[in-house]
Amino acid sequence: GVSNLEELKEHLRKTVSSKKEQEADNNAFTKLLDTIFDASEVEVPEKVALEEAKGQLENFKQQVAQRGIPYEKYLEITGANEEALLENMKGDAYKNLKASFVLQEVAKVENVNVTQEDIDNEFQTIADQYKMDLETVKKALEGRVNELANNIFMSKIHDLLVNSNNIK
């Protein structure tokens, strides 16, 4: 979309600037979340964390298999063992569950929820973006409505926290 060197330079400058601005915004938001999570007192039951870690381990096994390596071979090559992997994943599970519980509580206190209208609007946005028929988009994404709703929820939480904490 450029026709000369000056336009190319300007385009690249704007692209790099936009990317750096987005990165700074993401870093600020991550720091905000870390502060909120660190200050929050949430008890995650051991059993819940273990179940979450087991789910993460199963996903990991599938990812390894999709790369064409049998899981057992992966363990052999890396010298890892399943117990150590599960223990590491349990630490991540605690952190992820704590974050989830805290964000759910923020949503409850601030009355943040995802409505059918939000989902319908997102379907329409996708249809418009890809110049597709709305019903085609709905049919294509019918098995991913929960994922779509979760993305909308996270976007609303993001906007709430950024606006409430004057992140610029």
PDB file of N, CA, C and O in Angstrom, residues 60 70-82 85:
ATOM      1  N   PHE A  60      -0.210 -31.459  27.273  1.00  0.00           N
ATOM      2  CA  PHE A  60       1.202 -31.489  26.901  1.00  0.00           C
ATOM      3  C   PHE A  60       1.527 -32.768  26.138  1.00  0.00           C
ATOM      4  O   PHE A  60       2.227 -32.736  25.120  1.00  0.00           O
ATOM      5  N   PRO A  70       6.656 -39.718  20.271  1.00  0.00           N
ATOM      6  CA  PRO A  70       5.914 -40.407  21.334  1.00  0.00           C
ATOM      7  C   PRO A  70       6.306 -39.827  22.704  1.00  0.00           C
ATOM      8  O   PRO A  70       7.475 -39.492  22.934  1.00  0.00           O
ATOM      9  N   TYR A  71       5.353 -39.708  23.584  1.00  0.00           N
ATOM     10  CA  TYR A  71       5.581 -39.096  24.893  1.00  0.00           C
ATOM     11  C   TYR A  71       6.717 -39.787  25.649  1.00  0.00           C
ATOM     12  O   TYR A  71       7.573 -39.121  26.240  1.00  0.00           O
ATOM     13  N   GLU A  72       6.721 -41.089  25.617  1.00  0.00           N
ATOM     14  CA  GLU A  72       7.774 -41.844  26.317  1.00  0.00           C
ATOM     15  C   GLU A  72       9.152 -41.501  25.752  1.00  0.00           C
ATOM     16  O   GLU A  72      10.136 -41.391  26.475  1.00  0.00           O
ATOM     17  N   LYS A  73       9.212 -41.336  24.435  1.00  0.00           N
ATOM     18  CA  LYS A  73      10.474 -40.966  23.778  1.00  0.00           C
ATOM     19  C   LYS A  73      10.892 -39.553  24.223  1.00  0.00           C
ATOM     20  O   LYS A  73      12.072 -39.288  24.453  1.00  0.00           O
ATOM     21  N   TYR A  74       9.926 -38.654  24.349  1.00  0.00           N
ATOM     22  CA  TYR A  74      10.211 -37.303  24.824  1.00  0.00           C
ATOM     23  C   TYR A  74      10.848 -37.367  26.209  1.00  0.00           C
ATOM     24  O   TYR A  74      11.846 -36.691  26.468  1.00  0.00           O
ATOM     25  N   LEU A  75      10.250 -38.158  27.104  1.00  0.00           N
ATOM     26  CA  LEU A  75      10.799 -38.287  28.456  1.00  0.00           C
ATOM     27  C   LEU A  75      12.226 -38.821  28.415  1.00  0.00           C
ATOM     28  O   LEU A  75      13.099 -38.330  29.130  1.00  0.00           O
ATOM     29  N   GLU A  76      12.440 -39.806  27.533  1.00  0.00           N
ATOM     30  CA  GLU A  76      13.770 -40.402  27.398  1.00  0.00           C
ATOM     31  C   GLU A  76      14.782 -39.382  26.891  1.00  0.00           C
ATOM     32  O   GLU A  76      15.879 -39.241  27.437  1.00  0.00           O
ATOM     33  N   ILE A  77      14.427 -38.647  25.860  1.00  0.00           N
ATOM     34  CA  ILE A  77      15.325 -37.675  25.237  1.00  0.00           C
ATOM     35  C   ILE A  77      15.679 -36.548  26.212  1.00  0.00           C
ATOM     36  O   ILE A  77      16.833 -36.131  26.308  1.00  0.00           O
ATOM     37  N   THR A  78      14.679 -36.049  26.926  1.00  0.00           N
ATOM     38  CA  THR A  78      14.898 -34.895  27.805  1.00  0.00           C
ATOM     39  C   THR A  78      15.394 -35.290  29.197  1.00  0.00           C
ATOM     40  O   THR A  78      15.852 -34.432  29.952  1.00  0.00           O
ATOM     41  N   GLY A  79      15.290 -36.563  29.512  1.00  0.00           N
ATOM     42  CA  GLY A  79      15.690 -37.009  30.841  1.00  0.00           C
ATOM     43  C   GLY A  79      14.694 -36.602  31.917  1.00  0.00           C
ATOM     44  O   GLY A  79      14.991 -36.654  33.104  1.00  0.00           O
ATOM     45  N   ALA A  80      13.522 -36.177  31.493  1.00  0.00           N
ATOM     46  CA  ALA A  80      12.480 -35.764  32.438  1.00  0.00           C
ATOM     47  C   ALA A  80      11.715 -36.987  32.918  1.00  0.00           C
ATOM     48  O   ALA A  80      11.813 -38.070  32.338  1.00  0.00           O
ATOM     49  N   ASN A  81      10.977 -36.795  33.993  1.00  0.00           N
ATOM     50  CA  ASN A  81      10.070 -37.858  34.412  1.00  0.00           C
ATOM     51  C   ASN A  81       8.696 -37.246  34.663  1.00  0.00           C
ATOM     52  O   ASN A  81       8.577 -36.048  34.939  1.00  0.00           O
ATOM     53  N   GLU A  82       7.693 -38.070  34.566  1.00  0.00           N
ATOM     54  CA  GLU A  82       6.324 -37.574  34.629  1.00  0.00           C
ATOM     55  C   GLU A  82       6.015 -36.924  35.974  1.00  0.00           C
ATOM     56  O   GLU A  82       5.298 -35.919  36.026  1.00  0.00           O
ATOM     57  N   LEU A  85       7.358 -33.385  35.886  1.00  0.00           N
ATOM     58  CA  LEU A  85       6.531 -32.561  35.008  1.00  0.00           C
ATOM     59  C   LEU A  85       5.222 -32.188  35.694  1.00  0.00           C
ATOM     60  O   LEU A  85       4.790 -31.036  35.659  1.00  0.00           O
TER      61      LEU A  85
END
